[in-house]
Short mmCIF file of C-alpha atoms in Angstrom, two decimals:
data_model
loop_
_atom_site.label_atom_id
_atom_site.label_comp_id
_atom_site.label_asym_id
_atom_site.label_seq_id
_atom_site.Cartn_x
_atom_site.Cartn_y
_atom_site.Cartn_z
CA MET K 3 53.96 34.69 57.54
CA THR K 4 50.36 33.75 56.74
CA ILE K 5 47.49 35.90 55.55
CA PHE K 6 45.46 35.47 58.72
CA SER K 7 46.19 35.27 62.40
CA ARG K 8 47.02 31.72 63.43
CA LEU K 9 44.21 29.43 64.50
CA SER K 10 44.57 26.04 66.11
CA ARG K 11 45.24 23.44 63.45
CA PRO K 12 42.93 20.44 63.68
CA GLY K 13 43.86 17.23 61.97
CA TRP K 14 42.63 16.39 58.48
CA THR K 15 40.07 13.88 59.72
CA GLY K 16 38.49 16.14 62.32
CA LEU K 17 38.32 19.18 60.06
CA LEU K 18 36.92 17.35 57.08
CA LEU K 19 34.32 15.68 59.32
CA LEU K 20 33.35 19.13 60.58
CA VAL K 21 32.95 20.39 57.01
CA LEU K 22 30.70 17.47 56.15
CA LEU K 23 28.51 17.77 59.25
CA VAL K 24 27.90 21.53 59.40
CA PRO K 25 24.64 22.40 57.57
CA MET K 26 25.11 24.18 54.26
CA THR K 27 23.15 27.28 55.25
CA ALA K 28 23.37 29.99 52.63
CA PRO K 29 24.21 33.52 53.79
CA ALA K 30 21.63 36.23 53.38
CA ALA K 31 21.80 37.91 49.99
CA SER K 32 21.77 41.31 51.71
CA THR K 33 25.27 40.64 53.08
CA VAL K 34 26.95 41.26 49.70
CA GLN K 35 29.79 43.71 50.35
CA HIS K 36 31.71 45.53 47.65
CA TRP K 37 34.96 47.48 47.41
CA GLU K 38 37.96 47.96 45.12
CA THR K 39 41.56 47.09 45.80
CA GLU K 40 44.30 49.69 45.43
CA ASN K 41 45.00 48.65 41.84
CA GLY K 42 41.36 48.58 40.73
CA LEU K 43 40.19 44.98 41.19
CA LYS K 44 36.48 45.01 42.07
CA VAL K 45 35.69 42.73 45.02
CA TYR K 46 32.34 41.23 46.03
CA PHE K 47 32.24 39.45 49.38
CA VAL K 48 29.60 37.42 51.19
CA PRO K 49 30.57 36.14 54.67
CA SER K 50 29.40 32.61 55.40
CA PRO K 51 30.76 31.51 58.77
CA ALA K 52 29.01 28.11 58.92
CA LEU K 53 31.95 26.32 57.28
CA PRO K 54 35.72 26.80 57.64
CA MET K 55 36.06 27.20 53.88
CA VAL K 56 36.34 29.99 51.34
CA ASP K 57 35.39 30.02 47.67
CA ALA K 58 37.12 32.57 45.45
CA ARG K 59 36.24 33.25 41.82
CA LEU K 60 38.39 35.57 39.73
CA VAL K 61 36.65 36.58 36.51
CA PHE K 62 38.22 38.54 33.66
CA ASN K 63 36.64 40.13 30.61
CA ALA K 64 38.82 37.78 28.58
CA GLY K 65 36.57 35.27 26.86
CA SER K 66 36.60 34.24 23.22
CA ALA K 67 34.99 37.54 22.23
CA ARG K 68 38.54 38.90 22.69
CA ASP K 69 40.16 36.33 20.36
CA GLY K 70 40.46 38.77 17.47
CA ASP K 71 41.94 37.07 14.41
CA HIS K 72 42.98 33.97 16.36
CA PRO K 73 39.90 31.95 17.37
CA GLY K 74 40.82 29.78 20.33
CA LEU K 75 43.38 32.20 21.82
CA ALA K 76 41.38 32.99 24.95
CA ARG K 77 40.63 29.34 25.71
CA LEU K 78 44.25 28.26 25.21
CA THR K 79 45.48 31.08 27.45
CA ASN K 80 43.10 30.01 30.20
CA THR K 81 43.89 26.31 29.80
CA LEU K 82 47.65 26.81 29.99
CA LEU K 83 47.62 28.76 33.26
CA ARG K 84 47.87 25.52 35.24
CA ASP K 85 50.46 24.00 32.89
CA GLY K 86 53.33 25.85 34.49
CA ALA K 87 53.80 29.01 36.56
CA GLY K 88 56.75 30.56 38.33
CA ASP K 89 59.22 27.77 39.03
CA TRP K 90 56.55 25.05 39.10
CA ASP K 91 55.46 22.62 36.44
CA ALA K 92 51.93 21.28 36.09
CA ASP K 93 52.53 18.34 38.43
CA THR K 94 53.94 20.56 41.16
CA ILE K 95 50.99 22.96 40.87
CA ALA K 96 48.53 20.10 41.17
CA GLU K 97 50.41 18.62 44.14
CA ARG K 98 50.45 21.97 45.95
CA PHE K 99 46.68 22.35 45.67
CA GLU K 100 45.96 18.72 46.52
CA GLY K 101 48.39 18.72 49.42
CA VAL K 102 46.26 21.24 51.34
CA GLY K 103 42.89 19.96 50.17
CA ALA K 104 42.32 22.92 47.85
CA GLN K 105 40.49 22.77 44.54
CA PHE K 106 41.46 24.86 41.51
CA GLY K 107 39.55 25.15 38.25
CA SER K 108 39.46 27.37 35.21
CA SER K 109 37.23 27.88 32.20
CA SER K 110 36.72 30.31 29.33
CA GLU K 111 33.48 31.18 27.58
CA ARG K 112 32.45 33.89 25.13
CA ASP K 113 32.36 36.74 27.65
CA MET K 114 34.60 35.68 30.48
CA ALA K 115 37.65 33.79 31.67
CA ILE K 116 37.12 32.21 35.08
CA LEU K 117 39.49 30.94 37.77
CA ASN K 118 38.13 29.22 40.87
CA LEU K 119 39.78 28.40 44.18
CA ARG K 120 38.18 26.52 47.07
CA SER K 121 40.23 26.16 50.24
CA LEU K 122 39.88 25.44 53.92
CA THR K 123 40.53 28.57 56.00
CA GLU K 124 43.15 26.96 58.28
CA PRO K 125 45.93 29.56 57.91
CA ASP K 126 48.84 27.43 56.71
CA TRP K 127 46.74 25.51 54.21
CA LEU K 128 45.05 28.66 52.93
CA GLU K 129 48.43 30.35 52.60
CA THR K 130 49.73 27.54 50.39
CA ALA K 131 46.55 27.49 48.31
CA VAL K 132 46.59 31.26 47.78
CA GLU K 133 50.31 31.38 47.03
CA THR K 134 49.80 28.74 44.36
CA PHE K 135 46.69 30.47 43.00
CA VAL K 136 48.29 33.90 42.61
CA THR K 137 51.36 32.40 40.95
CA VAL K 138 49.19 30.51 38.45
CA VAL K 139 47.16 33.64 37.72
CA GLY K 140 49.97 36.17 37.68
CA ASP K 141 53.09 34.33 36.47
CA PRO K 142 52.21 31.60 33.94
CA VAL K 143 54.98 30.18 31.79
CA PHE K 144 53.23 29.52 28.43
CA SER K 145 55.85 27.12 27.15
CA GLN K 146 55.95 25.92 23.56
CA ARG K 147 55.66 22.33 24.75
CA GLY K 148 52.55 23.12 26.79
CA LEU K 149 51.02 25.05 23.91
CA ASP K 150 51.59 22.17 21.48
CA ARG K 151 49.93 19.74 23.86
CA ALA K 152 46.95 22.01 24.55
CA ARG K 153 46.56 22.72 20.84
CA ARG K 154 46.44 19.00 20.04
CA GLN K 155 43.78 18.51 22.70
CA ALA K 156 41.74 21.41 21.31
CA LEU K 157 41.93 19.98 17.80
CA VAL K 158 40.76 16.60 19.08
CA SER K 159 37.81 18.35 20.72
CA LEU K 160 37.00 20.14 17.48
CA GLN K 161 37.06 16.84 15.61
CA ALA K 162 34.75 15.31 18.22
CA GLN K 163 32.32 18.18 17.71
CA GLN K 164 32.19 17.34 14.02
CA GLN K 165 30.71 13.98 15.01
CA ASN K 166 28.09 15.52 17.28
CA PRO K 167 24.97 16.89 15.54
CA GLY K 168 24.02 18.95 18.58
CA ALA K 169 27.42 20.64 18.62
CA ILE K 170 27.21 21.26 14.88
CA ALA K 171 23.78 22.84 15.31
CA GLY K 172 25.01 25.12 18.09
CA ARG K 173 28.09 26.20 16.19
CA THR K 174 26.11 26.86 13.01
CA PHE K 175 23.49 28.83 14.94
CA PHE K 176 26.07 31.18 16.47
CA GLU K 177 27.99 31.55 13.20
CA THR K 178 24.79 32.60 11.46
CA VAL K 179 23.08 34.74 14.09
CA TYR K 180 26.31 36.52 15.07
CA ALA K 181 28.00 36.70 11.68
CA GLY K 182 30.62 39.46 11.79
CA HIS K 183 30.42 39.74 15.60
CA PRO K 184 32.99 38.43 18.14
CA TYR K 185 30.37 35.98 19.44
CA ALA K 186 30.24 34.17 16.12
CA HIS K 187 32.96 31.58 16.68
CA SER K 188 33.07 28.89 19.33
CA PRO K 189 35.25 29.50 22.41
CA LEU K 190 37.11 26.34 21.43
CA GLY K 191 38.31 28.13 18.30
CA THR K 192 38.89 26.91 14.76
CA GLU K 193 41.54 24.73 13.20
CA ASP K 194 43.07 27.67 11.33
CA GLY K 195 42.93 29.91 14.38
CA LEU K 196 44.53 27.35 16.68
CA ALA K 197 47.27 26.56 14.17
CA GLY K 198 48.65 30.10 14.16
CA ILE K 199 48.81 30.76 17.91
CA THR K 200 52.27 31.24 19.44
CA PRO K 201 53.54 31.48 23.04
CA ALA K 202 54.18 35.19 22.45
CA GLN K 203 50.50 35.72 21.59
CA LEU K 204 49.43 33.88 24.74
CA LYS K 205 51.68 36.10 26.84
CA THR K 206 50.36 39.25 25.17
CA PHE K 207 46.75 38.17 25.68
CA HIS K 208 47.45 37.43 29.32
CA GLN K 209 49.24 40.74 29.89
CA THR K 210 46.40 42.65 28.23
CA TYR K 211 43.33 41.03 29.77
CA TYR K 212 44.37 39.29 33.02
CA VAL K 213 44.70 42.61 34.82
CA ALA K 214 43.04 44.11 37.87
CA ARG K 215 40.91 46.74 36.14
CA ASN K 216 39.58 44.11 33.74
CA GLY K 217 38.45 41.68 36.43
CA ILE K 218 36.27 41.07 39.45
CA LEU K 219 36.84 38.89 42.49
CA ALA K 220 33.97 37.15 44.25
CA LEU K 221 34.56 35.72 47.74
CA VAL K 222 32.14 33.59 49.74
CA GLY K 223 33.07 31.80 52.94
CA GLY K 224 34.24 31.73 56.50
CA LEU K 225 36.12 35.02 56.59
CA ASP K 226 35.47 38.32 58.31
CA ARG K 227 35.79 41.62 56.45
CA SER K 228 39.41 42.25 57.40
CA GLN K 229 40.42 38.75 56.34
CA ALA K 230 38.53 39.13 53.08
CA GLU K 231 40.28 42.44 52.39
CA ALA K 232 43.66 40.85 53.10
CA LEU K 233 42.90 37.97 50.74
CA ALA K 234 41.65 40.32 48.02
CA GLU K 235 44.75 42.50 48.25
CA ARG K 236 46.96 39.41 48.08
CA ILE K 237 45.27 38.25 44.90
CA ALA K 238 45.17 41.73 43.38
CA ALA K 239 48.89 42.23 44.08
CA ALA K 240 49.66 39.44 41.60
CA LEU K 241 48.00 41.44 38.83
CA PRO K 242 49.12 44.58 37.00
CA ALA K 243 46.53 47.36 37.14
CA GLY K 244 46.04 47.41 33.36
CA GLU K 245 42.88 48.68 31.71
CA ALA K 246 39.36 47.37 31.27
CA ALA K 247 38.60 45.77 27.92
CA PRO K 248 36.57 47.96 25.54
CA ALA K 249 32.85 47.35 25.17
CA LEU K 250 31.82 44.82 22.57
CA PRO K 251 29.98 46.01 19.45
CA GLU K 252 26.21 45.87 19.46
CA VAL K 253 24.51 42.86 17.93
CA ALA K 254 22.33 43.41 14.86
CA MET K 255 19.01 41.62 14.38
CA PRO K 256 18.74 39.57 11.17
CA GLU K 257 16.94 41.43 8.42
CA GLU K 258 14.82 38.37 7.72
CA GLY K 259 14.38 34.78 8.81
CA ARG K 260 16.29 31.93 7.21
CA THR K 261 16.55 28.15 7.51
CA ILE K 262 19.83 26.25 7.29
CA ARG K 263 19.89 22.49 6.84
CA VAL K 264 23.09 20.58 7.56
CA SER K 265 23.39 16.99 6.40
CA PHE K 266 24.38 14.46 9.05
CA PRO K 267 23.96 10.66 9.06
CA SER K 268 21.54 10.37 11.97
CA GLU K 269 17.92 9.49 12.49
CA GLN K 270 17.65 12.16 15.16
CA VAL K 271 17.51 15.79 14.11
CA HIS K 272 18.73 18.69 16.25
CA VAL K 273 16.91 21.98 15.76
CA PHE K 274 17.84 25.44 17.04
CA MET K 275 15.60 28.42 16.29
CA GLY K 276 16.20 31.98 17.46
CA HIS K 277 17.77 35.39 17.07
CA PRO K 278 19.62 37.90 19.30
CA GLY K 279 17.76 38.41 22.56
CA MET K 280 19.06 40.64 25.34
CA ALA K 281 22.14 41.72 27.24
CA ARG K 282 22.66 41.46 30.99
CA GLY K 283 21.04 44.37 32.77
CA ASP K 284 18.48 44.90 30.00
CA ALA K 285 15.43 46.84 31.15
CA ASP K 286 13.22 44.07 29.73
CA HIS K 287 15.06 41.28 31.53
CA PHE K 288 12.38 40.33 34.02
CA PRO K 289 9.38 40.55 31.63
CA LEU K 290 11.20 38.43 29.05
CA TYR K 291 12.49 35.97 31.64
CA VAL K 292 9.06 35.43 33.22
CA GLY K 293 7.27 35.31 29.87
CA ASN K 294 9.70 32.72 28.56
CA HIS K 295 8.98 30.54 31.59
CA ARG K 296 5.48 30.08 30.19
CA LEU K 297 6.64 29.81 26.57
CA GLY K 298 9.35 27.20 26.94
CA GLY K 299 11.32 27.59 30.15
CA GLY K 300 8.95 25.98 32.59
CA GLY K 301 9.31 22.32 31.66
CA PHE K 302 6.01 20.46 31.48
CA THR K 303 4.06 23.64 32.26
CA SER K 304 5.30 25.47 29.15
CA ARG K 305 3.34 25.97 25.95
CA LEU K 306 6.07 24.48 23.76
CA MET K 307 6.03 21.30 25.82
CA GLU K 308 2.23 21.14 25.68
CA GLU K 309 2.10 21.60 21.92
CA VAL K 310 5.15 19.61 20.79
CA ARG K 311 5.24 16.74 23.27
CA THR K 312 1.94 16.44 25.14
CA GLN K 313 -0.43 17.12 22.24
CA ARG K 314 1.56 15.63 19.36
CA GLY K 315 4.31 13.41 20.76
CA LEU K 316 6.90 14.92 18.43
CA ALA K 317 9.74 15.02 20.95
CA TYR K 318 10.66 14.05 24.48
CA SER K 319 11.85 17.55 25.31
CA VAL K 320 11.48 21.01 23.82
CA TYR K 321 12.55 24.28 25.41
CA SER K 322 13.31 27.96 25.01
CA TYR K 323 15.49 30.41 26.88
CA PHE K 324 17.18 33.78 26.85
CA SER K 325 20.92 33.76 27.48
CA PRO K 326 21.89 37.33 28.45
CA MET K 327 25.51 38.27 27.79
CA ALA K 328 27.63 41.43 27.70
CA ALA K 329 26.15 42.13 24.27
CA ALA K 330 22.77 40.71 23.28
CA GLY K 331 22.89 36.97 23.90
CA PRO K 332 20.51 34.66 22.05
CA PHE K 333 16.86 33.93 22.42
CA LEU K 334 16.72 30.27 21.45
CA MET K 335 14.20 27.45 21.05
CA GLY K 336 15.49 23.91 20.74
CA VAL K 337 14.24 20.41 20.10
CA GLN K 338 15.59 16.98 19.20
CA THR K 339 13.25 14.77 17.22
CA GLN K 340 12.99 12.05 14.59
CA ALA K 341 13.97 13.11 11.09
CA SER K 342 10.53 12.20 9.75
CA GLN K 343 8.93 14.59 12.26
CA ALA K 344 11.38 17.47 12.06
CA ASP K 345 9.43 19.70 9.69
CA GLU K 346 6.23 19.26 11.70
CA ALA K 347 8.03 20.00 14.98
CA VAL K 348 9.57 23.16 13.51
CA ALA K 349 6.18 24.29 12.21
CA VAL K 350 4.52 23.70 15.59
CA MET K 351 7.26 25.55 17.45
CA ARG K 352 7.06 28.49 15.07
CA ARG K 353 3.26 28.63 15.31
CA THR K 354 3.40 28.42 19.11
CA LEU K 355 5.84 31.31 19.24
CA GLU K 356 3.75 33.37 16.83
CA ASP K 357 0.63 32.82 18.95
CA PHE K 358 2.50 33.69 22.13
CA VAL K 359 3.94 36.90 20.68
CA ALA K 360 0.56 37.90 19.24
CA SER K 361 -1.65 37.03 22.21
CA GLY K 362 0.68 36.77 25.18
CA LEU K 363 -0.16 35.12 28.47
CA ASP K 364 -3.12 35.76 30.74
CA GLU K 365 -3.31 36.51 34.46
CA ASP K 366 -3.53 32.86 35.52
CA GLU K 367 -0.56 31.85 33.38
CA LEU K 368 1.49 34.74 34.73
CA LYS K 369 0.69 33.85 38.34
CA ALA K 370 1.65 30.23 37.73
CA ALA K 371 4.97 31.28 36.18
CA GLN K 372 5.68 33.71 39.00
CA SER K 373 4.90 31.08 41.62
CA ASN K 374 7.23 28.53 40.01
CA ILE K 375 10.09 31.00 39.65
CA VAL K 376 9.78 32.46 43.14
CA GLY K 377 9.36 29.03 44.72
CA GLY K 378 12.48 27.68 43.07
CA PHE K 379 14.70 30.70 43.63
CA PRO K 380 15.88 29.80 47.17
CA LEU K 381 17.32 26.52 45.87
CA ARG K 382 19.59 28.48 43.52
CA THR K 383 21.16 30.31 46.45
CA ALA K 384 21.08 27.51 49.02
CA SER K 385 24.83 26.88 49.12
CA ASN K 386 28.08 28.80 49.01
CA SER K 387 28.66 27.70 45.44
CA GLY K 388 25.21 28.94 44.42
CA ILE K 389 25.86 32.30 46.07
CA LEU K 390 29.28 32.47 44.38
CA ASP K 391 27.74 31.87 40.95
CA HIS K 392 25.28 34.72 41.40
CA VAL K 393 27.65 37.18 43.03
CA ALA K 394 30.32 36.66 40.36
CA MET K 395 27.70 37.17 37.66
CA MET K 396 26.46 40.33 39.38
CA GLY K 397 29.97 41.72 39.63
CA PHE K 398 31.04 40.89 36.10
CA TYR K 399 27.95 42.40 34.48
CA GLY K 400 27.68 45.34 36.85
CA LEU K 401 24.30 44.43 38.32
CA PRO K 402 23.14 46.20 41.51
CA LEU K 403 24.23 44.82 44.87
CA ASP K 404 20.60 44.21 45.85
CA TYR K 405 19.95 42.05 42.77
CA LEU K 406 19.41 38.90 44.84
CA ASP K 407 17.39 40.74 47.49
CA THR K 408 14.99 42.21 44.95
CA PHE K 409 14.82 39.30 42.49
CA THR K 410 11.53 37.85 43.69
CA ASP K 411 10.01 41.32 44.10
CA GLN K 412 10.87 42.11 40.49
CA VAL K 413 9.23 38.89 39.35
CA GLU K 414 6.10 39.32 41.44
CA ALA K 415 5.61 42.97 40.42
CA LEU K 416 4.94 42.09 36.76
CA ASP K 417 1.52 42.17 35.15
CA PRO K 418 0.42 40.47 31.89
CA ALA K 419 0.47 43.70 29.90
CA THR K 420 4.12 44.39 30.76
CA VAL K 421 5.23 40.86 29.90
CA ASN K 422 3.26 40.70 26.66
CA GLU K 423 4.39 44.13 25.50
CA ALA K 424 8.04 43.22 26.04
CA PHE K 425 7.70 39.94 24.14
CA GLY K 426 5.90 41.65 21.30
CA ARG K 427 8.66 44.21 21.03
CA ARG K 428 11.70 41.97 21.46
CA VAL K 429 10.84 38.64 19.81
CA ASP K 430 10.18 38.54 16.06
CA PRO K 431 9.09 35.16 14.63
CA GLY K 432 9.68 36.54 11.15
CA ARG K 433 13.41 36.92 11.81
CA LEU K 434 14.16 33.52 13.30
CA VAL K 435 17.29 31.72 12.22
CA THR K 436 16.43 28.01 12.08
CA VAL K 437 19.24 25.43 12.02
CA ILE K 438 18.33 21.79 11.32
CA VAL K 439 21.09 19.18 11.60
CA GLY K 440 20.66 15.48 10.87
CA GLY K 441 18.35 13.11 9.12
CA GLU K 442 20.50 12.59 6.03
CA GLY K 443 23.28 10.15 5.36
#
């Protein structure tokens, strides 16, 4: 018995040719539909009938911020889902997905654990893909052998990071800015944290956080509403209802700025400068986002690029961004430059930020930033995968259903005073944490 009523089954060649030839026309953002399954899984659905495919993304509030005293626990749990589930080993799981042309992927970051499924909508193939997906999500094995292998791989990755000055800079930045907060450690974990993790802890983490009320399901593809509801209920049925994870603690701003230098035998220096910025859904999101486009998010049109590269030739690239998260994610400026020029580059970046916070942008700069952002926005939602990214983000962070519909209106409605006031209130050059890695051997 399959999820959907039977359709004629074309051969592999004909169906794949159809998928390749049909234009990738994105569905209208206003078609986002939302409901909850019987056991509390929140579902966000966008029909896209142009292709006989469906993309599903299951997202849990189960990132490394939930590691507790065992850094690396969330990532290992996520990694081991595909290692064995039900009666199937890793090879069988892979063969089942590949045998029907489905793609499965998983990842784990600070806020979220993600599981992706892409499948053709031909009923038998979709049935096999979904059966495999729900078994992987709902009934993982977490064997000692699999854990030992995944732990070794994680330790190798940690060792590789120790040879990468950019990775060292990023890790040091988060450890300093978020000291005492669950965001402080890398999702990959630590050697001590990884060493103490047991299969029992993986099972407990999975049972606690991989539950319906702690997740959202985003669906984009060639389904109608009734088919989408059937698919959502099938996925939700593999999950216990459970409870939503508690809110994360608030992030404190540093009392004062500080500079941390880390020795590394390289001629290139990696620099990160910043402090906590904003959470998803922040009232200042659009003013800060648009203002940062002019400061350092707009490529060659940004002030940082003009001052650091164009005027002084101190670096090939320099940038800034806000990374909103469940709690306040970072505001960060970054550059890679020669060791002999590092101090000058840092001074120029700091001075540029100070001038921007003090004086802000003018009407012409704002209009240019708005035009660039609005002009580029359609490209971000020009495919099913682009829509899926946005809809999953909207669902996970509880953003309004019309977020995509109103995005450009929100950007275009801003005036210089609103942008400048928000930057002046939320960005403090005197409290920057500056991490400089490299230049010494």
